C-alpha positions as a Python dict, from the first residue, in 0.01 Angstrom:
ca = {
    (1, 'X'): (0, 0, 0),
    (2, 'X'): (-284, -147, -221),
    (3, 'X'): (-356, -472, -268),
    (4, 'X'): (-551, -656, -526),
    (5, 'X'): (-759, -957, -502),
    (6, 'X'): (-638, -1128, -843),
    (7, 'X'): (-931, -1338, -976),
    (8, 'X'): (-1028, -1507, -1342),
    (9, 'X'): (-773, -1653, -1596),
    (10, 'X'): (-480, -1390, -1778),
    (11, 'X'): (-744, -1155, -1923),
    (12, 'X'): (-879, -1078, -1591),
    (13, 'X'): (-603, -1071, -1416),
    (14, 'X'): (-470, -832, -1646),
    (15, 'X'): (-769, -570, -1590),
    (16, 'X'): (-707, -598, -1263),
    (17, 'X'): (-340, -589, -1205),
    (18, 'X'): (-369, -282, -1486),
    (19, 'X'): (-610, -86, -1242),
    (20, 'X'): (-422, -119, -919),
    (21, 'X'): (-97, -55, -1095),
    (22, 'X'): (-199, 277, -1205),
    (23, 'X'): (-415, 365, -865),
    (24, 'X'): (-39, 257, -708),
    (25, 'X'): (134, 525, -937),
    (26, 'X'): (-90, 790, -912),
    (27, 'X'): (-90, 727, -497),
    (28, 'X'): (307, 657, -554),
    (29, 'X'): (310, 327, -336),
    (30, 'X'): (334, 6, -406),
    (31, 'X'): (105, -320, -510),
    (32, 'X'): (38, -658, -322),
    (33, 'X'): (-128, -913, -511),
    (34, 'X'): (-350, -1161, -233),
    (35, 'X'): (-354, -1492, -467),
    (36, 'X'): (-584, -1656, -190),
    (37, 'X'): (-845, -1715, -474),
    (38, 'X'): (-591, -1959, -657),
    (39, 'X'): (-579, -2197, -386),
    (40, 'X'): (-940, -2325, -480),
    (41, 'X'): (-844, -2645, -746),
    (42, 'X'): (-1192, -2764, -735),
    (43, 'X'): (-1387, -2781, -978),
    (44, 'X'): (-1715, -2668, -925),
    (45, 'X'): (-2095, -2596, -1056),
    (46, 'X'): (-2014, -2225, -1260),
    (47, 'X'): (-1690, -2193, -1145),
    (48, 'X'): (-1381, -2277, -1315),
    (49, 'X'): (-1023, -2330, -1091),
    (50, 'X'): (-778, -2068, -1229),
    (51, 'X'): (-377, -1992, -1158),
    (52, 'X'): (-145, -1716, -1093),
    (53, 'X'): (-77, -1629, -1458),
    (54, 'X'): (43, -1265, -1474),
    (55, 'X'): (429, -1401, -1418),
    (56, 'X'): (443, -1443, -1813),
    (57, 'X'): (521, -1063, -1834),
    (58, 'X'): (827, -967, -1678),
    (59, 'X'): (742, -762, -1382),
    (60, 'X'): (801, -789, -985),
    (61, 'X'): (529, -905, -823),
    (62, 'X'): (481, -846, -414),
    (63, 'X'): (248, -1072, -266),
    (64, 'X'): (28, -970, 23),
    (65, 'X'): (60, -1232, 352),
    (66, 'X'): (-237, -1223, 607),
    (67, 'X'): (-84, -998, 831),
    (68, 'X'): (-124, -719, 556),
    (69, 'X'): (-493, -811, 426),
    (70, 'X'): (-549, -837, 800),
    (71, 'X'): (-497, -443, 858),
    (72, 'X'): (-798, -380, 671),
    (73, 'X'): (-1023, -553, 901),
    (74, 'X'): (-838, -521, 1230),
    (75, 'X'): (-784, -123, 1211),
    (76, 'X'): (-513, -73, 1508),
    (77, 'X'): (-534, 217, 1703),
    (78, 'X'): (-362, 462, 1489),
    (79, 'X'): (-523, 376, 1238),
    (80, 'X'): (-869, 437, 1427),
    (81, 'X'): (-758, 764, 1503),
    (82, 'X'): (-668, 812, 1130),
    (83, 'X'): (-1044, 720, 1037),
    (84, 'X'): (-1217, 909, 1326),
    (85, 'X'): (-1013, 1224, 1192),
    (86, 'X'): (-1071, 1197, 812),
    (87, 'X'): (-760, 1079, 744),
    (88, 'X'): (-642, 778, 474),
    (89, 'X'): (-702, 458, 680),
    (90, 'X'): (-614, 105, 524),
    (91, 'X'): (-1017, 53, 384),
    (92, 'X'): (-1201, -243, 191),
    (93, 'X'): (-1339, -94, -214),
    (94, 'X'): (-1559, -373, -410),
    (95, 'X'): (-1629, -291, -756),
    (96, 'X'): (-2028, -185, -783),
    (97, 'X'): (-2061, -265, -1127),
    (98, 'X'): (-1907, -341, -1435),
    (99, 'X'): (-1907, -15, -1598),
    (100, 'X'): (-1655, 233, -1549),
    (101, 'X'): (-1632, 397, -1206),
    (102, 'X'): (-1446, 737, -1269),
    (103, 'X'): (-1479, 788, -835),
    (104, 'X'): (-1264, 509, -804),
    (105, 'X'): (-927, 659, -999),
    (106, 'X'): (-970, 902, -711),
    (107, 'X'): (-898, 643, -448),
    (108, 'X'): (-668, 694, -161),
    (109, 'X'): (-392, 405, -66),
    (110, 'X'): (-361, 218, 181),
    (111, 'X'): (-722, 21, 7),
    (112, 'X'): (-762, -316, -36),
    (113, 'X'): (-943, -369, -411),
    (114, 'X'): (-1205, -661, -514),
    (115, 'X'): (-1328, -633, -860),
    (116, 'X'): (-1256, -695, -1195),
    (117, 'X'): (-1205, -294, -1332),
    (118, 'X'): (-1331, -413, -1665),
    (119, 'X'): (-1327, -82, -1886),
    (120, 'X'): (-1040, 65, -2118),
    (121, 'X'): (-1148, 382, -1960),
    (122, 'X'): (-931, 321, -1646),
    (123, 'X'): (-643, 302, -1933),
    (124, 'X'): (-673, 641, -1998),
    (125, 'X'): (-383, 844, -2019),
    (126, 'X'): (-151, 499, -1917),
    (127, 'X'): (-166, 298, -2199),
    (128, 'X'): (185, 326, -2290),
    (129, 'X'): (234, 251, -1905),
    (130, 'X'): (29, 10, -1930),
    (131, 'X'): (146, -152, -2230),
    (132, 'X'): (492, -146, -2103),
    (133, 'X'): (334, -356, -1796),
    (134, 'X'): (226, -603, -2055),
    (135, 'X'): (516, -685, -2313),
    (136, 'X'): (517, -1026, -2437),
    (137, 'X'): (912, -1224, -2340),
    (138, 'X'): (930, -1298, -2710),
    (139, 'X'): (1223, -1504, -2656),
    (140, 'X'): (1019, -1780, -2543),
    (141, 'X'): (854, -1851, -2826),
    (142, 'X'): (935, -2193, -2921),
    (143, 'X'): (1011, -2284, -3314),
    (144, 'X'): (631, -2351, -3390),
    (145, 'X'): (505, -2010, -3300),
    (146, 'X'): (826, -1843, -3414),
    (147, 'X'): (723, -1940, -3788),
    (148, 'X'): (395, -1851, -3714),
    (149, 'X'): (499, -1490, -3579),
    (150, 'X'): (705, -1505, -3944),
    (151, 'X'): (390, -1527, -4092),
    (152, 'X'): (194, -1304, -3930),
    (153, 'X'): (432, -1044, -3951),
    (154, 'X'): (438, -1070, -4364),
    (155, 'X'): (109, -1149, -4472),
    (156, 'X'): (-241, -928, -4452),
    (157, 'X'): (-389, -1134, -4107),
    (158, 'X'): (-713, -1151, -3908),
    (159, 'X'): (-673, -1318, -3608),
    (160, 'X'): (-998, -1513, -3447),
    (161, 'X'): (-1044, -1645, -3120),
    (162, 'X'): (-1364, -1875, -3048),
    (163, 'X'): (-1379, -1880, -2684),
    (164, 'X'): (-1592, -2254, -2553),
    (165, 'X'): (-1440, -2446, -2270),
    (166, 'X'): (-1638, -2363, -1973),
    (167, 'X'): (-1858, -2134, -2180),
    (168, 'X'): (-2019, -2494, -2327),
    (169, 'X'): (-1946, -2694, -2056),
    (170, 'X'): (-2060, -2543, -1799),
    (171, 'X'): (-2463, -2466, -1722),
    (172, 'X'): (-2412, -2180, -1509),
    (173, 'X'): (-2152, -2057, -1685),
    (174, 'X'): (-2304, -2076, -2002),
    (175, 'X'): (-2619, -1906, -1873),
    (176, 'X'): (-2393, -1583, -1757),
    (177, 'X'): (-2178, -1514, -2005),
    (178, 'X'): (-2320, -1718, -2290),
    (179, 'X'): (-2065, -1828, -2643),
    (180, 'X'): (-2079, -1631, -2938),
    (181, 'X'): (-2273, -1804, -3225),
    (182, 'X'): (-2130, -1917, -3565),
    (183, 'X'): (-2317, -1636, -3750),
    (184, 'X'): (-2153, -1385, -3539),
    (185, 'X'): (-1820, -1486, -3676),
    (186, 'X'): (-1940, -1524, -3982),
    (187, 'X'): (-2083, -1209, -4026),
    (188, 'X'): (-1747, -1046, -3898),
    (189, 'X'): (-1582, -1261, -4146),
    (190, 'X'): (-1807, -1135, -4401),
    (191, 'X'): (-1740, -720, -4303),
    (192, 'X'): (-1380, -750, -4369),
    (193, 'X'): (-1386, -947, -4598),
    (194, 'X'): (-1541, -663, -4813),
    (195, 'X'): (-1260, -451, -4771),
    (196, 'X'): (-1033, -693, -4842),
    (197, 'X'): (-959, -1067, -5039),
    (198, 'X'): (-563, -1120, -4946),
    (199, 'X'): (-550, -1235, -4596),
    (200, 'X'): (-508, -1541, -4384),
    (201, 'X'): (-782, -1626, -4139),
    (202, 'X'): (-607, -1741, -3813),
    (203, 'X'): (-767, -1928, -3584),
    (204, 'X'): (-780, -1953, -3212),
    (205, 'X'): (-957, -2169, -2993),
    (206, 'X'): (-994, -2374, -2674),
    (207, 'X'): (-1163, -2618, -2916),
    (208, 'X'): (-962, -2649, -3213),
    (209, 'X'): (-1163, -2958, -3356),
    (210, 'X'): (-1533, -2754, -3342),
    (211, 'X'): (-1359, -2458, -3528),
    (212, 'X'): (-1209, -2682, -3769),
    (213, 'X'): (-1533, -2866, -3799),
    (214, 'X'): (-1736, -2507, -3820),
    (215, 'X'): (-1466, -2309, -4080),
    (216, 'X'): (-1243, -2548, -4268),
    (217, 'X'): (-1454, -2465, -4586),
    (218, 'X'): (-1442, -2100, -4579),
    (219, 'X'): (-1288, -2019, -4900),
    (220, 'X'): (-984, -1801, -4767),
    (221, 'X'): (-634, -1933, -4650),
    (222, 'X'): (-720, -2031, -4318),
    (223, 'X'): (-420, -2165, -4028),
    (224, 'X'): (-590, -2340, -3720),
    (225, 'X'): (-372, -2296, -3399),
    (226, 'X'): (-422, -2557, -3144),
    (227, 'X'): (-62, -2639, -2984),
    (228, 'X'): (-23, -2332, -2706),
    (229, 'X'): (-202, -2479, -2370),
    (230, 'X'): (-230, -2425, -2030),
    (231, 'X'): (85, -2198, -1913),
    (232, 'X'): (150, -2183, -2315),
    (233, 'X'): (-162, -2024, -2359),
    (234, 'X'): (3, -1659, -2348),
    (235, 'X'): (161, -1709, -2679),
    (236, 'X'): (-201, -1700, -2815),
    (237, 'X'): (-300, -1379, -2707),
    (238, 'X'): (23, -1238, -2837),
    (239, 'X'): (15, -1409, -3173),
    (240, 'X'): (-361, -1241, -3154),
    (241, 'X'): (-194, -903, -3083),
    (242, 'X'): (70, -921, -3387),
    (243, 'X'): (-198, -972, -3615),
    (244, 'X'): (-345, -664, -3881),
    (245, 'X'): (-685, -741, -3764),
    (246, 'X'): (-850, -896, -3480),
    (247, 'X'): (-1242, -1067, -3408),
    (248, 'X'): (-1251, -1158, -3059),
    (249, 'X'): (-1523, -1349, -2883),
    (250, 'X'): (-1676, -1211, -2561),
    (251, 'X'): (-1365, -1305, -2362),
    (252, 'X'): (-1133, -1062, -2190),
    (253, 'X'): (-853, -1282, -2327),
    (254, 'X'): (-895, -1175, -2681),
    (255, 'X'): (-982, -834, -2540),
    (256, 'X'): (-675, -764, -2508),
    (257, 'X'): (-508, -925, -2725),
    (258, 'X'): (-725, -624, -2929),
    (259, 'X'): (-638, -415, -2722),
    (260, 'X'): (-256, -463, -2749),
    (261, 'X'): (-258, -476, -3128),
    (262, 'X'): (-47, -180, -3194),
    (263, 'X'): (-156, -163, -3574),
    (264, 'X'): (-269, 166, -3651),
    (265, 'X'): (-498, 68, -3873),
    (266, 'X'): (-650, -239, -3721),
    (267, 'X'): (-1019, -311, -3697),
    (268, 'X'): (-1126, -500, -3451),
    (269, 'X'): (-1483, -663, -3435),
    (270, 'X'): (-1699, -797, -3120),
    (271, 'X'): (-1992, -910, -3045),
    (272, 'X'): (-2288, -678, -2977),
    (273, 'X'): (-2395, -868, -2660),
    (274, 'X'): (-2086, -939, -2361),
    (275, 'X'): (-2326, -1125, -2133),
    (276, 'X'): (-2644, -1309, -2162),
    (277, 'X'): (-2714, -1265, -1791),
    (278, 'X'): (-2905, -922, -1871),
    (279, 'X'): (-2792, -757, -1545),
    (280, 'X'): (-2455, -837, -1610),
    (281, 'X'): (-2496, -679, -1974),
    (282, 'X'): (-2600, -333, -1878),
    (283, 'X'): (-2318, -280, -1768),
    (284, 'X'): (-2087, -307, -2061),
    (285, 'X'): (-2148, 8, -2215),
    (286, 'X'): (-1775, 113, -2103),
    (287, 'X'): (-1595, -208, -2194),
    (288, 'X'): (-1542, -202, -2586),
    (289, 'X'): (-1352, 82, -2732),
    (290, 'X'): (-1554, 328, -2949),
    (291, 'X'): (-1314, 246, -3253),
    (292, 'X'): (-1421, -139, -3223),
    (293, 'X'): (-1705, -268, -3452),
    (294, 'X'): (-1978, -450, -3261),
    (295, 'X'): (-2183, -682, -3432),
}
């Protein structure tokens, strides 16, 4: 058994579900998700209530009940024994940093996990598992994004997401992970632009009236997207994903939307700087793919 302490919005959850899904395959058991941390609807000072989002993509998710996070802290007496004679024993593994962790692919089940296993590193040798974990029900797409998907699918198009919300909003939030500045996208704009004039700029935001505000006199075809909220908001990474070229903000949602892009030939742009909380930063040396451009 290992069980995984889902935390964050979709992008997170994704890194995390990804890394316990593949520690549950190599171990050939199962996964429990413990949703506890979805139960919080408060919003509070640098932290932001979040749901269970993963049930977009269609796979079966167990959930762990107390009885089985319980085992971890109240070892029986088996299990005792197991531990006093070296043997796998249901044990507690918080993630030490950000960067990747190679020790932790070795990890025995039964474990319980906390962390967010934030590295495409982990991915290694799964993605097509992985990918396969993470397929998009494109039969949901309602009329509006199905013309859209049209779109993308025909024309030369660079999708980019401008990640505010709780980024602005928020001071302690804003003072961890900061928001990537206008020049940033600009200057991304800018790169492929030089390598190419006939594309669409696509736009996606939690604050469609800034970006509009920001970008509606670039002089390139530009399509703002502002109508997929909330439990909708799925259909943006994947419209993200479809697209020839991606510039994502420092959000794991665009991540992997990037990350999913299955274009051969796509380049994909972030920012130079993940976090402005310089601790937190240090760490990110294993988070961006060495094909991405960072700028």
């Amino acid at each position: 058994m290992i069980i995984i302490k889902l935390q964050g919005g979709l992008g997170n959850q994704m890194f995390q579900y990804a890394f316990a899904s593949i520690l549950a395959k190599k171990n050939k058991t199962s996964v429990l998700i413990d949703r506890n941390s979805f139960e919080v609807t408060e919003k509070r000072h640098g932290y932001t209530p979040r749901n269970f989002e993963l049930n977009v993509f269609n796979n079966s998710y167990g959930q762990a009940t107390a009885s089985d996070i319980i085992t971890f802290d109240n070892l029986s007496i088996i299990d005792k024994l197991k531990k006093k004679l070296g043997l796998h024993y249901p044990k507690r593994y918080e993630e030490i940093a950000f960067n990747f962790q190679s020790e932790t692919l070795s990890i025995k089940a039964p474990i319980y996990l906390t962390g967010y296993f934030q590295s495409y590193k982990y991915f290694t040798g799964f993605e097509n598992y992985i990918k396969k974990k993470f397929s998009f029900p494109v039969d949901k797409l309602d009329e509006m994004n199905k013309k859209l998907l049209i779109t993308i699918k025909n024309s030369n198009t660079i999708s980019i997401h401008v990640r505010r919300g709780d980024y602005v909003s928020d001071t302690l939030t804003q003072q961890f992970h900061g928001n990537c500045s206008l020049e940033y996208y600009l200057e991304a704009i800018a790169l492929l632009s030089s390598k190419s004039k006939d594309f669409i700029l696509i736009f996606f935001s939690d604050d469609s009236q800034w970006v509009k505000e920001q970008f509606q006199n670039l002089p390139y075809s530009k399509i703002f997207i502002d109508q997929n909220k909330n439990e909708n908001s799925w259909k943006d990474m994947f419209l993200m994903s479809s697209c020839n070229h991606n510039i994502i903000a420092n959000s794991s949602f665009s991540w992997w939307a990037a990350w999913l892009n299955e274009n051969p030939e796509k380049i994909v742009i972030a920012p130079k700087h993940w976090y402005v909380e310089s601790e937190a930063e240090k760490h990110t040396m294993d988070l961006i793919p060495s094909a991405w451009i960072r700028l």
